[in-house]
Coordinates of N, CA and C in Angstrom, one line a residue:
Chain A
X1 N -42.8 3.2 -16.1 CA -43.2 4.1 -17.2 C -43.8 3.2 -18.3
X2 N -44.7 3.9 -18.8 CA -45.4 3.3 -19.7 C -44.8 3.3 -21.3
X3 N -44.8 2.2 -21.9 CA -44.1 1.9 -23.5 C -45.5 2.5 -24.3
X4 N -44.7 2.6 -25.7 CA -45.9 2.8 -26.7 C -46.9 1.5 -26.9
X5 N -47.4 2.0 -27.0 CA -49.3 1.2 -27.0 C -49.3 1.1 -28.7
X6 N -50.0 -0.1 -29.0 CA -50.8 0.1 -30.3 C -51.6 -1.0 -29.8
X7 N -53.1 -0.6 -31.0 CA -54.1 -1.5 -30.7 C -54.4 -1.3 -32.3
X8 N -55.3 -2.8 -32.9 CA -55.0 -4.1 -32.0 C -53.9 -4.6 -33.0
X9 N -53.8 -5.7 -31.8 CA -52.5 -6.5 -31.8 C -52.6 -7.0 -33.2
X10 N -53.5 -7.5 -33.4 CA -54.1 -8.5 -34.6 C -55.3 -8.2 -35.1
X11 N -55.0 -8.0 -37.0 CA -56.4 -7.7 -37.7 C -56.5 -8.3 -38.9
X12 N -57.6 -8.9 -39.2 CA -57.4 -9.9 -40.4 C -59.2 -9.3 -40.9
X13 N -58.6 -8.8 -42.3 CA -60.1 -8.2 -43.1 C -59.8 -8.8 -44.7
X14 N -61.0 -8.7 -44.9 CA -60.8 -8.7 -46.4 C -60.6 -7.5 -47.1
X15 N -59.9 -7.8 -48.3 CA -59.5 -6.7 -49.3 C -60.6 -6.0 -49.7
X16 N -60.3 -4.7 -50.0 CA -61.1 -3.6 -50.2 C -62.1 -3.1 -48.7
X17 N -61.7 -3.7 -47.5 CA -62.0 -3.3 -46.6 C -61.1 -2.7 -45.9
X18 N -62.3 -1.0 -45.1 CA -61.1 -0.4 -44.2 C -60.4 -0.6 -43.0
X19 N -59.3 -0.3 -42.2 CA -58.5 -0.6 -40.9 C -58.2 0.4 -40.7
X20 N -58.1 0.5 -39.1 CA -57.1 1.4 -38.6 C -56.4 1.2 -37.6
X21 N -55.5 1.5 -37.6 CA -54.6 1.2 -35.8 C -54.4 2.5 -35.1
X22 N -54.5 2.2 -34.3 CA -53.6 3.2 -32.9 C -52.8 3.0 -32.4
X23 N -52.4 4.3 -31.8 CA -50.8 4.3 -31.0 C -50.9 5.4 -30.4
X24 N -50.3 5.1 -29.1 CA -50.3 6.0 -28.0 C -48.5 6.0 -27.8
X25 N -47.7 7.3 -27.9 CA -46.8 7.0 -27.6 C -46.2 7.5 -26.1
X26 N -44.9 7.6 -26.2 CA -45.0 7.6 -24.5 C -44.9 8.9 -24.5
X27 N -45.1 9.6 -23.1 CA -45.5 10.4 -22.5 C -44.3 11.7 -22.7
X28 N -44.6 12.6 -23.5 CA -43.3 13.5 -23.5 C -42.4 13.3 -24.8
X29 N -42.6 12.1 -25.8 CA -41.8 12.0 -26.6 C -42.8 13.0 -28.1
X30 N -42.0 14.0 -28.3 CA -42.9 15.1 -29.6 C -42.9 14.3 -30.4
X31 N -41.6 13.3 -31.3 CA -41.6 12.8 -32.5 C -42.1 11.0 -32.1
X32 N -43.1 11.2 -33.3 CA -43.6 10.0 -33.1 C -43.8 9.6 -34.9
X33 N -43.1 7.4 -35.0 CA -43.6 7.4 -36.5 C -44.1 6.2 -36.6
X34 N -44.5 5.8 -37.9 CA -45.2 4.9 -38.2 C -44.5 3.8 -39.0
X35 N -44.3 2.6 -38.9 CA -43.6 1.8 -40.0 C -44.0 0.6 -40.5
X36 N -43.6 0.3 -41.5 CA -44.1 -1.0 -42.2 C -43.0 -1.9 -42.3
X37 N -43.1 -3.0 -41.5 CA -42.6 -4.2 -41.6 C -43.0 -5.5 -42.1
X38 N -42.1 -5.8 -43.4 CA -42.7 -7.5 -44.1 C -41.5 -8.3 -43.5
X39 N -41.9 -9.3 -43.5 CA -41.0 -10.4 -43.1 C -39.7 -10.6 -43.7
X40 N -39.2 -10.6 -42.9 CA -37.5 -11.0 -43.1 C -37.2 -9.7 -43.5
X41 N -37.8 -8.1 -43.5 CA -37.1 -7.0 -43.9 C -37.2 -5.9 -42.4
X42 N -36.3 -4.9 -43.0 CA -36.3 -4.0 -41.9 C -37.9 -3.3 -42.0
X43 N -38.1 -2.3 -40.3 CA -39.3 -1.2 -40.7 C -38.8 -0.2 -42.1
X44 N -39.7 0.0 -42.6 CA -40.0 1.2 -43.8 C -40.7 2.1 -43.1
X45 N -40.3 3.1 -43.2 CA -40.8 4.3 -42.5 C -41.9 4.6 -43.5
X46 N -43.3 5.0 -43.1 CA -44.3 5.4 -43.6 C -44.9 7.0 -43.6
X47 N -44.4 7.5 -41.9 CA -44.7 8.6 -41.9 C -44.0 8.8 -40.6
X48 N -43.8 10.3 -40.3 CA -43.0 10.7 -39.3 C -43.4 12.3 -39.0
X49 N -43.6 12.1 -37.6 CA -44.4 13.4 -36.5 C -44.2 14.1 -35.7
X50 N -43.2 15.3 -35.8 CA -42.8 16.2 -34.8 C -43.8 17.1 -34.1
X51 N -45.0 16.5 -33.2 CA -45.8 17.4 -32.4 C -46.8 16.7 -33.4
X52 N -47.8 17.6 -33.8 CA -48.9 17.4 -34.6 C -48.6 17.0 -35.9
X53 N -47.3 17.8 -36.6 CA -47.3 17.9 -37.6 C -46.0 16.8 -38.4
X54 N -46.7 16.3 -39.5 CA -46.2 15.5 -40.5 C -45.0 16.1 -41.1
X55 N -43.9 15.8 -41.0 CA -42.5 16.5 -41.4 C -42.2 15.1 -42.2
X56 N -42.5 13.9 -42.6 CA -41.7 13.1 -43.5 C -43.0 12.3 -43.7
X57 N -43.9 12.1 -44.9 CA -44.3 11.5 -45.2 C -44.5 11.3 -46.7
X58 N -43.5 11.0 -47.4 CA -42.7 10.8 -48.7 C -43.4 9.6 -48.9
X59 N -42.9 8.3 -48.0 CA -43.3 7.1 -48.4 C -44.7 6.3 -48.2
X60 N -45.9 7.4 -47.5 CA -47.1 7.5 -47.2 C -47.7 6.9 -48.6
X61 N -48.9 6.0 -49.1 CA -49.6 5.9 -50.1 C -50.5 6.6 -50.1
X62 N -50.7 7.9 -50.5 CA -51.5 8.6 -49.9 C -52.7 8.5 -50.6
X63 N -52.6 7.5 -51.9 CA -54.4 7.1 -52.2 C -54.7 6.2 -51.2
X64 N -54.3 5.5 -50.2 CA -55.2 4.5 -49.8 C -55.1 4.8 -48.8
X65 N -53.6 5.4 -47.8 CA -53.4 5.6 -46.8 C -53.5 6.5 -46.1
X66 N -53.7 7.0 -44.7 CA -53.8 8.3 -44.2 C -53.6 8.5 -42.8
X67 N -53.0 9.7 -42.2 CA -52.8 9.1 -40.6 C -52.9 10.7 -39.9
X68 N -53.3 10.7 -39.1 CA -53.6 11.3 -38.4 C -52.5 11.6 -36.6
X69 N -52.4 12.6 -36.0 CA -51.9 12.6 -34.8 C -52.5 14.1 -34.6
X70 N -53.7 14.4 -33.9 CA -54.1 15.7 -33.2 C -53.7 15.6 -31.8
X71 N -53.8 16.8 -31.4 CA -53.4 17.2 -30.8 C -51.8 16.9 -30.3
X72 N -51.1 16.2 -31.2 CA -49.5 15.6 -31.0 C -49.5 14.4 -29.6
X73 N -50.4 14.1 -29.5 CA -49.9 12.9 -28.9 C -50.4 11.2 -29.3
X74 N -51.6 10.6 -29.4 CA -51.7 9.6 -30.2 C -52.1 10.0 -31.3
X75 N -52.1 8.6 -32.2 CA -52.0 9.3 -33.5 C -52.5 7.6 -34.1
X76 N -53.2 7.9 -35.5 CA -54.3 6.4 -36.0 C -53.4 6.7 -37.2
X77 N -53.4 5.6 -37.6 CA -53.0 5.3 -39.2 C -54.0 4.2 -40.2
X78 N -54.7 5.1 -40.7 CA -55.5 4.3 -41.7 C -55.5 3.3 -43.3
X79 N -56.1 2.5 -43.3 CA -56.0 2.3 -44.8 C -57.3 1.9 -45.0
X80 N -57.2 2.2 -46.6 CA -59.1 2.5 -46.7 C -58.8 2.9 -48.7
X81 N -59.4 1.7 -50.0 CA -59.4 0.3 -49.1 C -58.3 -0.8 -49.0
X82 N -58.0 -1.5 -48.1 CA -57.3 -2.6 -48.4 C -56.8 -3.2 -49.1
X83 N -55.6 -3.7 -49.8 CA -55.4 -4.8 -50.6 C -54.4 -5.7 -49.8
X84 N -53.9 -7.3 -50.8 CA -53.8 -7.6 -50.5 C -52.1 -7.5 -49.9
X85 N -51.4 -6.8 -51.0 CA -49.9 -6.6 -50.7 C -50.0 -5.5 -49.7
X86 N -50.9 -5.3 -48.4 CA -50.4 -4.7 -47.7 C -50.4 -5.4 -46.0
X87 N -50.9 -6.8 -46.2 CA -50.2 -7.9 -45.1 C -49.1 -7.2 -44.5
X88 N -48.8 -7.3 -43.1 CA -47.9 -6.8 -42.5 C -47.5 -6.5 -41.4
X89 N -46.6 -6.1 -41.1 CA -46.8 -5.7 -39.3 C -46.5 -3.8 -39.2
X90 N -47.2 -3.4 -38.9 CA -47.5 -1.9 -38.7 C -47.4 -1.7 -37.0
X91 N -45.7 -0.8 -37.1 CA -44.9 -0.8 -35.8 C -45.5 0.9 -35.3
X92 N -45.4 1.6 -34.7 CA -45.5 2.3 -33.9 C -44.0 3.1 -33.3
X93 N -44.0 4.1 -33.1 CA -42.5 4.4 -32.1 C -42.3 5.8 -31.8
X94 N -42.0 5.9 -31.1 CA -41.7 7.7 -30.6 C -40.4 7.5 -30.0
X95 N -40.0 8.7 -29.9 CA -38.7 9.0 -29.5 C -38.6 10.5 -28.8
X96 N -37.4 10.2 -28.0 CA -37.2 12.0 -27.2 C -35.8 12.6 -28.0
X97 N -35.3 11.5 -27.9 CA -34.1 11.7 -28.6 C -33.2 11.4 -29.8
X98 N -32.3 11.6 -30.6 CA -32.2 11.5 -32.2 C -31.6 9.6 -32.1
X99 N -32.3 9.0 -33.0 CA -32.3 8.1 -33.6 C -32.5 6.5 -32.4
X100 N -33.1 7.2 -31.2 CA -33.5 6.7 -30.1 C -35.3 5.9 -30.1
X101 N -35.3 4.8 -31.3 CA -36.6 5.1 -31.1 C -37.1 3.6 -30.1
X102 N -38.3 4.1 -29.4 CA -39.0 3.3 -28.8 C -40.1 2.1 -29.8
X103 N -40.6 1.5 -30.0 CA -41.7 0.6 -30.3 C -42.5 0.1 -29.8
X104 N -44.0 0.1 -30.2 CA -45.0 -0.3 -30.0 C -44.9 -2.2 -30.6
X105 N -45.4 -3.0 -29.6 CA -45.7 -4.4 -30.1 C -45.9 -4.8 -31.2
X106 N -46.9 -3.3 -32.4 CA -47.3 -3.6 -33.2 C -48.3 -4.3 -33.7
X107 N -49.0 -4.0 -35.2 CA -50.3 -4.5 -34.9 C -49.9 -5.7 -36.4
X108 N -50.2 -6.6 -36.4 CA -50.1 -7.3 -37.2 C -51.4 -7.4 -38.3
X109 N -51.4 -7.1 -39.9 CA -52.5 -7.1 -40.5 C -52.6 -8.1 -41.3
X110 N -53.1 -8.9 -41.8 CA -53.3 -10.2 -43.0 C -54.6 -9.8 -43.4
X111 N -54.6 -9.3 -44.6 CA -55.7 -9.2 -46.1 C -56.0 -10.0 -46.6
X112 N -57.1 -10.8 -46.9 CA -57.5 -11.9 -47.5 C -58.5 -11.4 -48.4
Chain B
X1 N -29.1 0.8 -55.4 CA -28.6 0.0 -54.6 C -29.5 0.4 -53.0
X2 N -29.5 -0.4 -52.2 CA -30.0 0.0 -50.8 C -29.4 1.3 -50.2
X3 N -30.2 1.8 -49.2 CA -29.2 2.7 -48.5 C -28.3 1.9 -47.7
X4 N -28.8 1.1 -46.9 CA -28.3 0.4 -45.6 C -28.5 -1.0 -46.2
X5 N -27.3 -1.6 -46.1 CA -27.4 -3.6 -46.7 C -26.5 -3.8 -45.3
X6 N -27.0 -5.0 -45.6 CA -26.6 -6.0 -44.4 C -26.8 -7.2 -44.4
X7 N -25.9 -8.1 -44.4 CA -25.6 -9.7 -44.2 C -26.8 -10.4 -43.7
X8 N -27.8 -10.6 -44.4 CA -28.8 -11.5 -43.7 C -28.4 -12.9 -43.2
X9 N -27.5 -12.9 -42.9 CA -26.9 -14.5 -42.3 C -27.6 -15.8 -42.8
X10 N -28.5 -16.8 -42.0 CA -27.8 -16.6 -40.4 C -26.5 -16.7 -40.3
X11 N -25.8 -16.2 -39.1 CA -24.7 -16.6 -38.7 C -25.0 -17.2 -37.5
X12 N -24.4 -19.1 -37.8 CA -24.3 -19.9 -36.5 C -23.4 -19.6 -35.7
X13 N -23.5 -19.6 -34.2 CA -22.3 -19.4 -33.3 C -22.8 -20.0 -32.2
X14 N -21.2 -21.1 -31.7 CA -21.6 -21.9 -30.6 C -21.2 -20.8 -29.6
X15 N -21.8 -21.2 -28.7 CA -21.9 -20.6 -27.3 C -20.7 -20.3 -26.7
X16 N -20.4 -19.1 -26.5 CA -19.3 -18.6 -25.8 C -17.9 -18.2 -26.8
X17 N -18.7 -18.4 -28.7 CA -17.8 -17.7 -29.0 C -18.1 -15.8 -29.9
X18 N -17.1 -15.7 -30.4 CA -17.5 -14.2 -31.3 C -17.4 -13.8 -31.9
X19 N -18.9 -13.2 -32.3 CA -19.0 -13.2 -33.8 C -19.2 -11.9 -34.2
X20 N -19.0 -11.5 -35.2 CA -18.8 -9.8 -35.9 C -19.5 -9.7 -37.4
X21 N -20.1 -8.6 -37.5 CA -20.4 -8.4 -38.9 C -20.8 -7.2 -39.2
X22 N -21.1 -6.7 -40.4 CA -20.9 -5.2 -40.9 C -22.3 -4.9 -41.3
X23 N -21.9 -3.8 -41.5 CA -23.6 -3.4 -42.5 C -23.1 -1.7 -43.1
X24 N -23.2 -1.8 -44.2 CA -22.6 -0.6 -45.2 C -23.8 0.1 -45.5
X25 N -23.0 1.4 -45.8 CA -24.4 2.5 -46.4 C -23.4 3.4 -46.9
X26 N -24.5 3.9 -48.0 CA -24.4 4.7 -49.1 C -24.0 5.9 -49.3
X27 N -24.7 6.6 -48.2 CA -24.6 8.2 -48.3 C -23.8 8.1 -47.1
X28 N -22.6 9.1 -48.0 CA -21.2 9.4 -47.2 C -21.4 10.3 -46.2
X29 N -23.2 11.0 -46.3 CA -22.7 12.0 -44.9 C -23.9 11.5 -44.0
X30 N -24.6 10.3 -44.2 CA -25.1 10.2 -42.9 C -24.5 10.6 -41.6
X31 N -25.2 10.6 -40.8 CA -24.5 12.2 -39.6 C -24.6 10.6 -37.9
X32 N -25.7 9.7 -38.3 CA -25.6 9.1 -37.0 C -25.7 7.3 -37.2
X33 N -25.4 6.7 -36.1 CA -25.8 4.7 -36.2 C -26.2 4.4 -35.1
X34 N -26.4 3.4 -35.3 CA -26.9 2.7 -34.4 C -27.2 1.4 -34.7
X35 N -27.9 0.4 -33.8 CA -27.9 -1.5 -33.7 C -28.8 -1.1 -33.2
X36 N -30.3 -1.8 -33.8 CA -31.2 -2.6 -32.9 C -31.1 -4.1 -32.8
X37 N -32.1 -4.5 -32.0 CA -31.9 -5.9 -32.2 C -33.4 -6.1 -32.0
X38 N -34.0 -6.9 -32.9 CA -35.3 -7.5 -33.1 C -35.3 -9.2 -32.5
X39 N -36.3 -9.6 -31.3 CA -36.5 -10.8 -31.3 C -37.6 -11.4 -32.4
X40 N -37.2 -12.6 -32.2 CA -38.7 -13.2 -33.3 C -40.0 -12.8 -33.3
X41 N -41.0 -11.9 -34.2 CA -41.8 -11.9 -34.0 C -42.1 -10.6 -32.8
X42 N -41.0 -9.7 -32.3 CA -41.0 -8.4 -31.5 C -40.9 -7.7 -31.8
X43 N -40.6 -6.6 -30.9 CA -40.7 -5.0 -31.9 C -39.3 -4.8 -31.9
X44 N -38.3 -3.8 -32.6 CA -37.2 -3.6 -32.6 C -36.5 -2.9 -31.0
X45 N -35.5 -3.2 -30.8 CA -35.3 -2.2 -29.4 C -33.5 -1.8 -29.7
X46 N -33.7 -0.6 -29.7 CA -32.3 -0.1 -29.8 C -31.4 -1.1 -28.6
X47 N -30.5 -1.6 -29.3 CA -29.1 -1.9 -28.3 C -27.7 -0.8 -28.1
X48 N -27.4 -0.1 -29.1 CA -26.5 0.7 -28.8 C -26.3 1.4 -29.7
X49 N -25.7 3.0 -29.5 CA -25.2 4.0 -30.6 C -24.1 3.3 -31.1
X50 N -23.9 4.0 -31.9 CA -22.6 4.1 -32.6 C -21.9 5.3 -32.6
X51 N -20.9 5.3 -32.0 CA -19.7 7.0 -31.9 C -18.5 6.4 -32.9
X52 N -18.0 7.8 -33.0 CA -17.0 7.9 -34.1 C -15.9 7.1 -33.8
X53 N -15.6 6.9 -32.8 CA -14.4 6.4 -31.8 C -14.7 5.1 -31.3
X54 N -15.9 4.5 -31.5 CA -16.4 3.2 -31.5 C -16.6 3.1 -29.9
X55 N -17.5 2.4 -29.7 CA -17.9 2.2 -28.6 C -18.1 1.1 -27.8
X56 N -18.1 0.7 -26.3 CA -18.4 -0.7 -26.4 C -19.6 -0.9 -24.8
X57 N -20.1 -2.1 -25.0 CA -21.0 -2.0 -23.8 C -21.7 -3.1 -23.5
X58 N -20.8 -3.7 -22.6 CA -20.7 -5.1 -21.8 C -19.8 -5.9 -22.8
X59 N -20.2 -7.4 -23.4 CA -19.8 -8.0 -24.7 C -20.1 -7.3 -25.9
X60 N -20.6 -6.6 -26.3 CA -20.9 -5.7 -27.2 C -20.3 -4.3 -27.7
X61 N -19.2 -4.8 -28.7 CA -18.6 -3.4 -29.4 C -19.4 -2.8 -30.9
X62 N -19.4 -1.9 -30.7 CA -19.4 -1.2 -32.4 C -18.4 -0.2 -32.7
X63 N -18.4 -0.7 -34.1 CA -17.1 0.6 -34.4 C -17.9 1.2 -35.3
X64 N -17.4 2.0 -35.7 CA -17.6 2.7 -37.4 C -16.5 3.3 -38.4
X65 N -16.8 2.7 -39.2 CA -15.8 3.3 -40.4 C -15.8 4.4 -41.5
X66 N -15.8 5.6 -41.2 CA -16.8 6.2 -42.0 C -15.7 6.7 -43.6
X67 N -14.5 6.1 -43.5 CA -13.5 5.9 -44.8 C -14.2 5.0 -46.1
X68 N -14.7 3.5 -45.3 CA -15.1 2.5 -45.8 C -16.7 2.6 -45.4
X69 N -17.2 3.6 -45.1 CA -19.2 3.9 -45.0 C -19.3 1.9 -44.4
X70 N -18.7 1.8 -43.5 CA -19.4 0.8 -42.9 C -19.7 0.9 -41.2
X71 N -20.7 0.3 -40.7 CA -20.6 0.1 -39.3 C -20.4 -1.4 -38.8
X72 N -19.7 -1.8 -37.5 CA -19.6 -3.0 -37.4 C -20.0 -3.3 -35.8
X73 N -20.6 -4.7 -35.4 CA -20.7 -5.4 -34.4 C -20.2 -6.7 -33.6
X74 N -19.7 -6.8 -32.8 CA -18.9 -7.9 -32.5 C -20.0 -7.6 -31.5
X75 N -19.8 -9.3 -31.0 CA -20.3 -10.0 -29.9 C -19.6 -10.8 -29.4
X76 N -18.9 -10.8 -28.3 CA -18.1 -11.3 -27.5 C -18.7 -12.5 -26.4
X77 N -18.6 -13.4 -26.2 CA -18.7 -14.9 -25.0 C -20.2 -14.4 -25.6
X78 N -20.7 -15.2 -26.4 CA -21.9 -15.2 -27.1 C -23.0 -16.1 -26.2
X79 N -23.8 -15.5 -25.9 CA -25.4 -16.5 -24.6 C -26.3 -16.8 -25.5
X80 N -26.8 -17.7 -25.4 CA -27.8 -18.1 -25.9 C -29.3 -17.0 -26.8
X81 N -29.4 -16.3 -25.3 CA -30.3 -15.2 -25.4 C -29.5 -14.1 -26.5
X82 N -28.5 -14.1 -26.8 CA -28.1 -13.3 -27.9 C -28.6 -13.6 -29.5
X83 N -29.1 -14.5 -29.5 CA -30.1 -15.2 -30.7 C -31.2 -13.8 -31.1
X84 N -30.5 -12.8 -32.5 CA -31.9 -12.2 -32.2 C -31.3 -11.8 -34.0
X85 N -32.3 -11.1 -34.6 CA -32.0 -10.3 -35.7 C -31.3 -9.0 -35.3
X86 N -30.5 -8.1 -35.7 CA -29.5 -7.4 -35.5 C -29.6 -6.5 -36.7
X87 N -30.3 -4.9 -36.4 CA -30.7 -4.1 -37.2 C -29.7 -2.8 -37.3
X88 N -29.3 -2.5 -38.2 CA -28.1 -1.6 -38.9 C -29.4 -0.6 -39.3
X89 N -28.9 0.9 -38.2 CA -29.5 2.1 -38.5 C -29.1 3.4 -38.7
X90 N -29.3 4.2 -40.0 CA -28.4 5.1 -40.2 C -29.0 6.2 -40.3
X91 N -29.2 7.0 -40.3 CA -29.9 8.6 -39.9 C -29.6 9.4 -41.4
X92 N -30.4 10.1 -41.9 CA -30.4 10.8 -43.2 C -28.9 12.1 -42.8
X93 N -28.4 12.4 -43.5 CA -27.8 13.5 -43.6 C -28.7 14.8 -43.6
X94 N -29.5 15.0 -43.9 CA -30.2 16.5 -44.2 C -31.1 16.3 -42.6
X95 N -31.2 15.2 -42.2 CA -32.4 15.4 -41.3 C -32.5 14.4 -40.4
X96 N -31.9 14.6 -39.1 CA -31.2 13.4 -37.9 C -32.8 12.5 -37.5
X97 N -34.0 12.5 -38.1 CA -35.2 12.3 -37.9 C -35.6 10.8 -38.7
X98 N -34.8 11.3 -40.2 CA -35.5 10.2 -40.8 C -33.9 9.1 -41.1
X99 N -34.7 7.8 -40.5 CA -33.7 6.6 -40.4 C -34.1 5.8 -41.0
X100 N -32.8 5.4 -41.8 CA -33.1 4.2 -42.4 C -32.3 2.7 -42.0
X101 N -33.5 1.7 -41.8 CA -33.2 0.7 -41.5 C -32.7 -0.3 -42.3
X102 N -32.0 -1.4 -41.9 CA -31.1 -2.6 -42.7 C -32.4 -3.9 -42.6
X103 N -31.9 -4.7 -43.5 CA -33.0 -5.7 -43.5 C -32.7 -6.6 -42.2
X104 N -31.2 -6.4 -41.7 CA -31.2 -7.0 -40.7 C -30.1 -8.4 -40.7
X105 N -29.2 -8.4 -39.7 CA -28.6 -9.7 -39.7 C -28.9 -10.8 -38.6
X106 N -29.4 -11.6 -39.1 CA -29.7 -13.2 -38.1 C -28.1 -13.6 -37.3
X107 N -28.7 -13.7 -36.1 CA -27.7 -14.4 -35.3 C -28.6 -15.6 -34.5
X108 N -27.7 -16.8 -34.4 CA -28.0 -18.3 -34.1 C -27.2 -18.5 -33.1
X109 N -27.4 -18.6 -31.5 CA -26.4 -18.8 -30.5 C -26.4 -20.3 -30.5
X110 N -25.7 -21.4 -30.5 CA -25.9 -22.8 -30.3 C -25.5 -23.3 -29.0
X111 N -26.0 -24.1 -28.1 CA -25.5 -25.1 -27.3 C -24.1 -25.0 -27.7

């Protein structure tokens, strides 16, 4: 069976420039979320997706950031534009069941 | 204060012995837990729930204390490959969806 997907692995832009990742989660799983990971800390949940719809996105920056999941199954997380405190690793994960989550490799971002 | 704190270690441990540590949280009615374990540079992968009655699975116990809002992990005849960061996860009370994660405890298996 197939794990969650994110693309890409690695993205390195300059600030005030936009990104986006993807994620494909696995097959069957409704809740799918997004997280932000800095070094040496746990994920921060960013946003969280039961089907289509956004049911937790409290900690979303919603001036710069924005994310998307149509039709409930992959789902893009954008930022637009970039700075530089947002270096990072941007995890991926879905789940079937409560507090069961899967992860994507993750896409690693460095702002310059 | 954090919701979820946890011992960022490291904690050294020579090979084949056992090592234990906690990770506390705040809100008295989180409803669920759980242990991931992150390798270097990997994605997180759940290792095991946590039940009220504590649980165990292989070298690996967790208890929970929900008197003292702590959860705890032992590792028993410690392998090498047990070298990982060790993530303390606690689930919201209002909504079994949103979790919150610990910054994580380092474990060091040694020769």
């Amino acid at each position: 069976e197939a794990g969650v997907v994110q693309s890409p692995r690695y993205k390195i832009i300059e600030k005030k420039q936009p990104v986006a990742f993807w994620c494909n989660p696995i097959s069957g799983h409704n809740t799918l979320y997004w997280y932000l990971q800095n070094l040496g800390q746990g994920p921060e949940l960013l946003i969280r997706y039961e089907n289509e719809e956004a049911v937790d996105d409290s900690q979303l920056p919603k001036d710069r950031f924005s994310a998307e999941r149509l039709k409930g199954v992959d789902s893009t997380l954008k930022i637009q534009p970039a700075e530089l405190g947002d270096s990072a690793v941007y995890l991926c994960a879905s789940s079937l069941l409560p507090g069961e989550l899967f992860f994507g490799e993750g896409s690693r971002l460095t702002v310059l | 204060r954090k919701e979820v704190e946890q011992d960022p270690g490291p904690f050294n441990v020579p090979e084949g012995a056992t090592v234990a540590f906690n990770c506390t949280y705040s809100n008295s009615a989180s409803q669920s837990f759980f242990w991931y374990r992150q390798d270097c540079r990997k994605e997180p992968k759940l290792l095991m729930s946590v039940y009220s009655s504590g649980n165990e699975d292989g070298r690996f116990t967790a208890q929970l204390n929900r008197a003292s809002q702590y959860i705890s992990l032992l590792i028993r005849d410690s392998k090498l490959s047990d070298s990982a960061t060790y993530l303390c996860v606690v689930s919201s009370a209002d909504s079994w969806g949103k979790l919150q994660f610990g910054a994580g405890t380092q474990v060091v298996v040694t020769p």
